mmCIF file of C-alpha atoms in Angstrom:
data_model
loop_
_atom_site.group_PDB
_atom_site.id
_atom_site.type_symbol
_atom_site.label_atom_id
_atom_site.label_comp_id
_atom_site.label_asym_id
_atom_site.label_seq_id
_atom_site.Cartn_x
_atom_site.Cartn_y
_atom_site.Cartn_z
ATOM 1 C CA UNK G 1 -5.095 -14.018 6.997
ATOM 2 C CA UNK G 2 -2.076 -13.519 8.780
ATOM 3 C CA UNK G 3 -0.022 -9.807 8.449
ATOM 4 C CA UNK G 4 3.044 -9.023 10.357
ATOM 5 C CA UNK G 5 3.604 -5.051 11.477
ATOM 6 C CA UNK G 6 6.634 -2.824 11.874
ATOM 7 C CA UNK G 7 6.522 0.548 13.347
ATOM 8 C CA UNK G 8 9.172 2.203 15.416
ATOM 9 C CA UNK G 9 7.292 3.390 18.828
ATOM 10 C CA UNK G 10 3.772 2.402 19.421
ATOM 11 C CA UNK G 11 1.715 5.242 18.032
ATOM 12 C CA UNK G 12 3.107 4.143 15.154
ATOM 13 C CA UNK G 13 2.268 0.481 15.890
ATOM 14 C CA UNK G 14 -2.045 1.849 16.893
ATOM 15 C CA UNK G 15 -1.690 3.690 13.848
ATOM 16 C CA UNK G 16 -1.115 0.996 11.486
ATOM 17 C CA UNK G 17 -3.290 -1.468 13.294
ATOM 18 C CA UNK G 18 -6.123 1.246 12.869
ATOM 19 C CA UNK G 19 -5.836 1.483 9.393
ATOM 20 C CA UNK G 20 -5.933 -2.515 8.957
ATOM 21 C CA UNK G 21 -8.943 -2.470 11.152
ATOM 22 C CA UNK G 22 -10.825 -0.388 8.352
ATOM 23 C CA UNK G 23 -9.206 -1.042 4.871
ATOM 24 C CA UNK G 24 -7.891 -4.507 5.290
ATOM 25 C CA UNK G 25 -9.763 -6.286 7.970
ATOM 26 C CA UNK G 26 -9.237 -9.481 6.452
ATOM 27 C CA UNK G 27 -5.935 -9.104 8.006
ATOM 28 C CA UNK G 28 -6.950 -10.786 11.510
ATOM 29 C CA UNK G 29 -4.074 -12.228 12.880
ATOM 30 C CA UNK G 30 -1.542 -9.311 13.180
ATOM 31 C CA UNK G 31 1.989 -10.267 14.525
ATOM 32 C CA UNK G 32 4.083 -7.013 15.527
ATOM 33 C CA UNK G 33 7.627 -7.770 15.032
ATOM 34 C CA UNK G 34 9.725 -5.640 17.667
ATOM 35 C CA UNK G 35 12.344 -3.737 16.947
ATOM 36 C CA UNK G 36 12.657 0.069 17.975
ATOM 37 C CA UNK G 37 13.737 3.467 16.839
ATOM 38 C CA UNK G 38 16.637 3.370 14.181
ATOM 39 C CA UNK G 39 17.010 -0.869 14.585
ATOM 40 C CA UNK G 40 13.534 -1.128 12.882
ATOM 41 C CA UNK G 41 15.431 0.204 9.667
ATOM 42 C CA UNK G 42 18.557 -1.477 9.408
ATOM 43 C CA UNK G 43 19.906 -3.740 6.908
ATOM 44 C CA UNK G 44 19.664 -6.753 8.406
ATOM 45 C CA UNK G 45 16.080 -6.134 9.786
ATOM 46 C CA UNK G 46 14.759 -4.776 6.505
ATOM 47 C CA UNK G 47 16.418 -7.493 4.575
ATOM 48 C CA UNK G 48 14.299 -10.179 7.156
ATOM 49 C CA UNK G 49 11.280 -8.307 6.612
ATOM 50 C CA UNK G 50 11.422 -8.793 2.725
ATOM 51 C CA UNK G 51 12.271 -12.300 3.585
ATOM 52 C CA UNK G 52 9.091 -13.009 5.420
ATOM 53 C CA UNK G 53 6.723 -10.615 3.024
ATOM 54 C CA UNK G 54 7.517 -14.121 0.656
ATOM 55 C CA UNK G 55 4.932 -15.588 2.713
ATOM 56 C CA UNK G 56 2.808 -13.029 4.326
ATOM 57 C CA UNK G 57 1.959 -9.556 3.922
ATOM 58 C CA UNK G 58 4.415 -7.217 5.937
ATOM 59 C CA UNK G 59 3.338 -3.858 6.256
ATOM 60 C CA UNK G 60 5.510 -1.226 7.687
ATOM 61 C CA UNK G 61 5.075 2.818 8.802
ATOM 62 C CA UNK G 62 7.852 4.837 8.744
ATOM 63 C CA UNK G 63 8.406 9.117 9.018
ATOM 64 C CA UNK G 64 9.713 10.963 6.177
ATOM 65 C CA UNK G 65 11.983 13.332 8.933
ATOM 66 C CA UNK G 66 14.467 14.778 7.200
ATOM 67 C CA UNK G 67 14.706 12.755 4.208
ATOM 68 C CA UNK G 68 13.708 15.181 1.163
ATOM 69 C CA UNK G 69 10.929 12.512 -0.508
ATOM 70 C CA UNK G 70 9.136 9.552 0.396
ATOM 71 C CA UNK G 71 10.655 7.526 -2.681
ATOM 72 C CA UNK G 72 13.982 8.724 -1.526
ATOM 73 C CA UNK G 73 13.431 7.444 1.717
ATOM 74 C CA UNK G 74 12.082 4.045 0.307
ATOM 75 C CA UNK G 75 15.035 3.814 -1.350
ATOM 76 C CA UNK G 76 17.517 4.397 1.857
ATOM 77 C CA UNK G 77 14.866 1.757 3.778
ATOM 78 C CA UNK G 78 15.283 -1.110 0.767
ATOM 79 C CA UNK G 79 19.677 -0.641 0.993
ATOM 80 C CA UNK G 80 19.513 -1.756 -2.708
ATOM 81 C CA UNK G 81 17.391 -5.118 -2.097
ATOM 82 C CA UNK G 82 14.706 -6.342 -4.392
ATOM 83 C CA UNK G 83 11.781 -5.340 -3.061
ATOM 84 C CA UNK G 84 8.797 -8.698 -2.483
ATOM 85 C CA UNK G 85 5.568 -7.193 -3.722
ATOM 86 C CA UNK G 86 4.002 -8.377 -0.435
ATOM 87 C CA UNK G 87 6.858 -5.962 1.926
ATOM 88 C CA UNK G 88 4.463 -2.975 1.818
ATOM 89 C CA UNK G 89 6.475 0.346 2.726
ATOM 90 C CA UNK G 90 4.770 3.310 3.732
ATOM 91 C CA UNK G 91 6.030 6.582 4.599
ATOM 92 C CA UNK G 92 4.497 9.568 6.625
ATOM 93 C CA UNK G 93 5.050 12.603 5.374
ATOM 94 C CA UNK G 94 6.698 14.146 7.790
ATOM 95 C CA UNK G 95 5.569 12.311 10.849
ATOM 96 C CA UNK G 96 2.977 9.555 11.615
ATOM 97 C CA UNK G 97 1.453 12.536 14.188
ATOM 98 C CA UNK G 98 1.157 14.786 11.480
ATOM 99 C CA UNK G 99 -1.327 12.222 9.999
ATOM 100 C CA UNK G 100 -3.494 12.453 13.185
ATOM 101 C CA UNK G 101 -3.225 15.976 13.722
ATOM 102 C CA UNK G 102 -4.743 15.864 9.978
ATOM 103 C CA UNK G 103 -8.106 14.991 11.537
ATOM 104 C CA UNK G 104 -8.269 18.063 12.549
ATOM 105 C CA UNK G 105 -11.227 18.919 14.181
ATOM 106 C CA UNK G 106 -11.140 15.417 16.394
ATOM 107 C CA UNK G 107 -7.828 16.566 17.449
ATOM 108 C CA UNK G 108 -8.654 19.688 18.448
ATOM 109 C CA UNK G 109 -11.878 18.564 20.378
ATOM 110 C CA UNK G 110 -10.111 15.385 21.943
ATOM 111 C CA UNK G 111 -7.422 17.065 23.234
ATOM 112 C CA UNK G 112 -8.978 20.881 24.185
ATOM 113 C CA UNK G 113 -6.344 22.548 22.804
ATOM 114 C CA UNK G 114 -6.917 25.696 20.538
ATOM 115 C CA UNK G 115 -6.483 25.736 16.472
ATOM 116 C CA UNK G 116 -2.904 25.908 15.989
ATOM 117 C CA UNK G 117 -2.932 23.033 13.427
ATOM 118 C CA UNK G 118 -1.672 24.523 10.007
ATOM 119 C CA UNK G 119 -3.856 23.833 7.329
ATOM 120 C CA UNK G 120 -3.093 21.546 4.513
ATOM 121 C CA UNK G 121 -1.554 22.509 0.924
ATOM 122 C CA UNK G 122 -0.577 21.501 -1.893
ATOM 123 C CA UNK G 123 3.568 20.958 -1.917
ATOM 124 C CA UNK G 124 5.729 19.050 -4.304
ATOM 125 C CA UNK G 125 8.120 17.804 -0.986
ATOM 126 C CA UNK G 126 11.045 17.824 -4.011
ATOM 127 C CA UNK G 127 8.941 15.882 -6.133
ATOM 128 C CA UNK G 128 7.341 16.343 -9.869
ATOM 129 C CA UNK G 129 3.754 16.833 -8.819
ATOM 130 C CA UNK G 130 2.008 18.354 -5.748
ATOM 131 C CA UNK G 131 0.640 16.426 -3.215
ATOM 132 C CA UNK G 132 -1.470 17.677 -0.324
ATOM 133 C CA UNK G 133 -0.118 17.605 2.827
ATOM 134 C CA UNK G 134 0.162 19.337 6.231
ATOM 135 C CA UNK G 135 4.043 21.229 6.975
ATOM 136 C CA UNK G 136 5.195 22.377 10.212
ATOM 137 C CA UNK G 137 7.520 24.745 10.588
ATOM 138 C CA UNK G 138 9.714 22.326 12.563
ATOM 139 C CA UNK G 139 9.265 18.265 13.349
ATOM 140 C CA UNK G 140 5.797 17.571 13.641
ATOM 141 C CA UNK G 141 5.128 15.525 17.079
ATOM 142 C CA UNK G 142 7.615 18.682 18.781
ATOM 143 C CA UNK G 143 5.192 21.305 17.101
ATOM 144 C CA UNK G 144 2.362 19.164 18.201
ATOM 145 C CA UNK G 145 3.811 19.112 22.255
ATOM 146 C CA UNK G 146 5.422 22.706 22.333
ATOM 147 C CA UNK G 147 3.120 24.810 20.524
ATOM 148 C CA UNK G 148 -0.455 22.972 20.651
ATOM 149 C CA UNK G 149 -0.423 20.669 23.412
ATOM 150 C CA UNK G 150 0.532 23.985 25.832
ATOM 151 C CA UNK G 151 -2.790 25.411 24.871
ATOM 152 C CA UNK G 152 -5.072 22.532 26.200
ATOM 153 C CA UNK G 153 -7.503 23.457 29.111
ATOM 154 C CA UNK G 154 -7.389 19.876 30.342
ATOM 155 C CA UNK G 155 -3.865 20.008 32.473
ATOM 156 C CA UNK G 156 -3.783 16.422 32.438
ATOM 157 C CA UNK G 157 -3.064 16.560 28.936
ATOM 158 C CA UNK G 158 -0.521 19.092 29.305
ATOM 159 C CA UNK G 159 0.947 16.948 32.696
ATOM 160 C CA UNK G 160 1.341 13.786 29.885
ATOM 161 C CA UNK G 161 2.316 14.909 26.735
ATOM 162 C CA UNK G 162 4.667 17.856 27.684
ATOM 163 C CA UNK G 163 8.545 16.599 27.589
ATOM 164 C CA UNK G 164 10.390 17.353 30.826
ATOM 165 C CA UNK G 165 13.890 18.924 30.623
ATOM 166 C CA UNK G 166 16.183 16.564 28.777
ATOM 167 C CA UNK G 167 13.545 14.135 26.867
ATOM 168 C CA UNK G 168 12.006 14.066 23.381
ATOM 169 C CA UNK G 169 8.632 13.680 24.324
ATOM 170 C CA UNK G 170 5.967 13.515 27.102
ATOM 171 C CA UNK G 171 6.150 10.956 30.707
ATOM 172 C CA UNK G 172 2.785 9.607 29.367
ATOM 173 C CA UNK G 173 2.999 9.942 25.550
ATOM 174 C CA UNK G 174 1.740 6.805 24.377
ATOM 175 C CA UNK G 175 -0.931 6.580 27.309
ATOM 176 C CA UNK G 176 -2.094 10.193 26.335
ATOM 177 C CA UNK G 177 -2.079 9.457 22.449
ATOM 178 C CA UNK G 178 -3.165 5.333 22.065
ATOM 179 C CA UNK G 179 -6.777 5.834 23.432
ATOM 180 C CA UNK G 180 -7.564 8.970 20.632
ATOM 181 C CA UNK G 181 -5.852 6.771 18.047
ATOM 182 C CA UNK G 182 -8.023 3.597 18.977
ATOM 183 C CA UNK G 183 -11.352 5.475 19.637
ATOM 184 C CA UNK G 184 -11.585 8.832 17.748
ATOM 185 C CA UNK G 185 -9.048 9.467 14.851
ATOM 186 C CA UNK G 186 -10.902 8.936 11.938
ATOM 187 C CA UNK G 187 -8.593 8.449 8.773
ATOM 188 C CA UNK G 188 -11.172 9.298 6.464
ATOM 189 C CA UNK G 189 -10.982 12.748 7.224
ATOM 190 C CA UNK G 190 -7.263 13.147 7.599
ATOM 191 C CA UNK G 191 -6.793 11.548 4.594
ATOM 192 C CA UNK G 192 -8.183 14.515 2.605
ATOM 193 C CA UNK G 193 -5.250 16.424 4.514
ATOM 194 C CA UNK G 194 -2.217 13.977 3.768
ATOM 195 C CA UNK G 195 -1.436 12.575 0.138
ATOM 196 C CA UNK G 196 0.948 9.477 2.142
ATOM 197 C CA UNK G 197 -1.658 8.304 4.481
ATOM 198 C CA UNK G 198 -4.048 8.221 1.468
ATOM 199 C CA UNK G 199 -1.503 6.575 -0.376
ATOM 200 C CA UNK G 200 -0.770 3.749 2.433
ATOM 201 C CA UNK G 201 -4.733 3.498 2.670
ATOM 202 C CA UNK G 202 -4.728 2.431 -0.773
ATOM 203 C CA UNK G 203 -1.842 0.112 -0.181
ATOM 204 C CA UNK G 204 -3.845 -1.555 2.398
ATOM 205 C CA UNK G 205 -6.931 -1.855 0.526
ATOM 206 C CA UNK G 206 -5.033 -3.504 -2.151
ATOM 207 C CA UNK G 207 -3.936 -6.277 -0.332
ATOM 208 C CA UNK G 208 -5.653 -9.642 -1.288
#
């Protein structure tokens, strides 16, 4: 069955993939549709997207960031469209990394660094009933570089996910990240840790 993907960098993209791989791997023939950054969202994308999820599934990852809920941010994704059942929107809460940082203990063996990763609680994120999920005290893939990354004894690490002067994340960032996503994240445990991955895991699952 064909599936077409949206993400806005490529962790994103290996995440979703990932999570086909285990809870929908019906889904064989994925087509990623490229667009990046803020052009993945905008009206005239999203509004193609829905257009094609008429015919196939369409599956798309996005972060919460600053947006205060994940239905909010649905709602700012859909600019007032009609939703096609098949247009499957998911959104991490608060970042796609915060969903791998989740599996905790394979992050923090994969990557040698130390056990900076917050733990998970229970948080309403401006909604009527808690959810559990990890928060950072600022965005998490700049928590994940500055204050746990910096702690790993393999300097390689350090060398590709560290952000020179000027740039929002690390020379080798998807290089560094794509092989633990591929290989070693294992969803089942970080979805005891995050509510929306859960929640897109059942979306997936779902899909027939």
């Amino acid at each position: 069955m064909n599936a077409a993907i949206v993400g806005e960098d490529q962790v994103t993209r290996e995440i979703i993939k990932k999570l086909i791989s285990i809870y929908a791997p019906h889904l064989t023939q994925l087509n990623e549709i490229p667009a990046r950054g803020s052009q993945a969202l905008n009206a005239v994308n999203v509004e193609r997207y829905n257009k094609l999820a008429l015919s196939i599934p369409v599956i798309l990852l996005t972060d919460l960031d600053d947006t205060l809920c994940a239905p909010m941010k649905k709602q700012e994704i859909l600019h007032g469209i009609e939703q096609n059942p098949l247009f499957i929107i998911n959104v991490a809460v608060e970042e796609a990394e915060a969903w791998l940082m989740a599996d905790k203990n394979n992050f923090i063996s994969y990557f040698c660094v130390e056990d900076k990763i917050p733990n998970a609680q229970m948080c309403r994120m401006h909604g009527r009933n808690e959810r559990i999920e990890t928060i950072y005290e600022y965005k998490p893939s700049l928590y994940m570089m500055r204050e746990i990354i910096s702690t790993s004894t393999k300097l390689e690490v350090q060398k590709q996910l560290t952000p020179k002067e000027g740039a929002k994340k690390g020379p080798e960032y998807n290089t560094a990240m794509t092989p633990f996503i591929q290989e070693v994240w294992n969803p089942e445990n970080a979805r005891l840790n995050s509510y929306s991955l859960d929640k897109m895991i059942y979306h997936l699952q779902s899909i027939h």
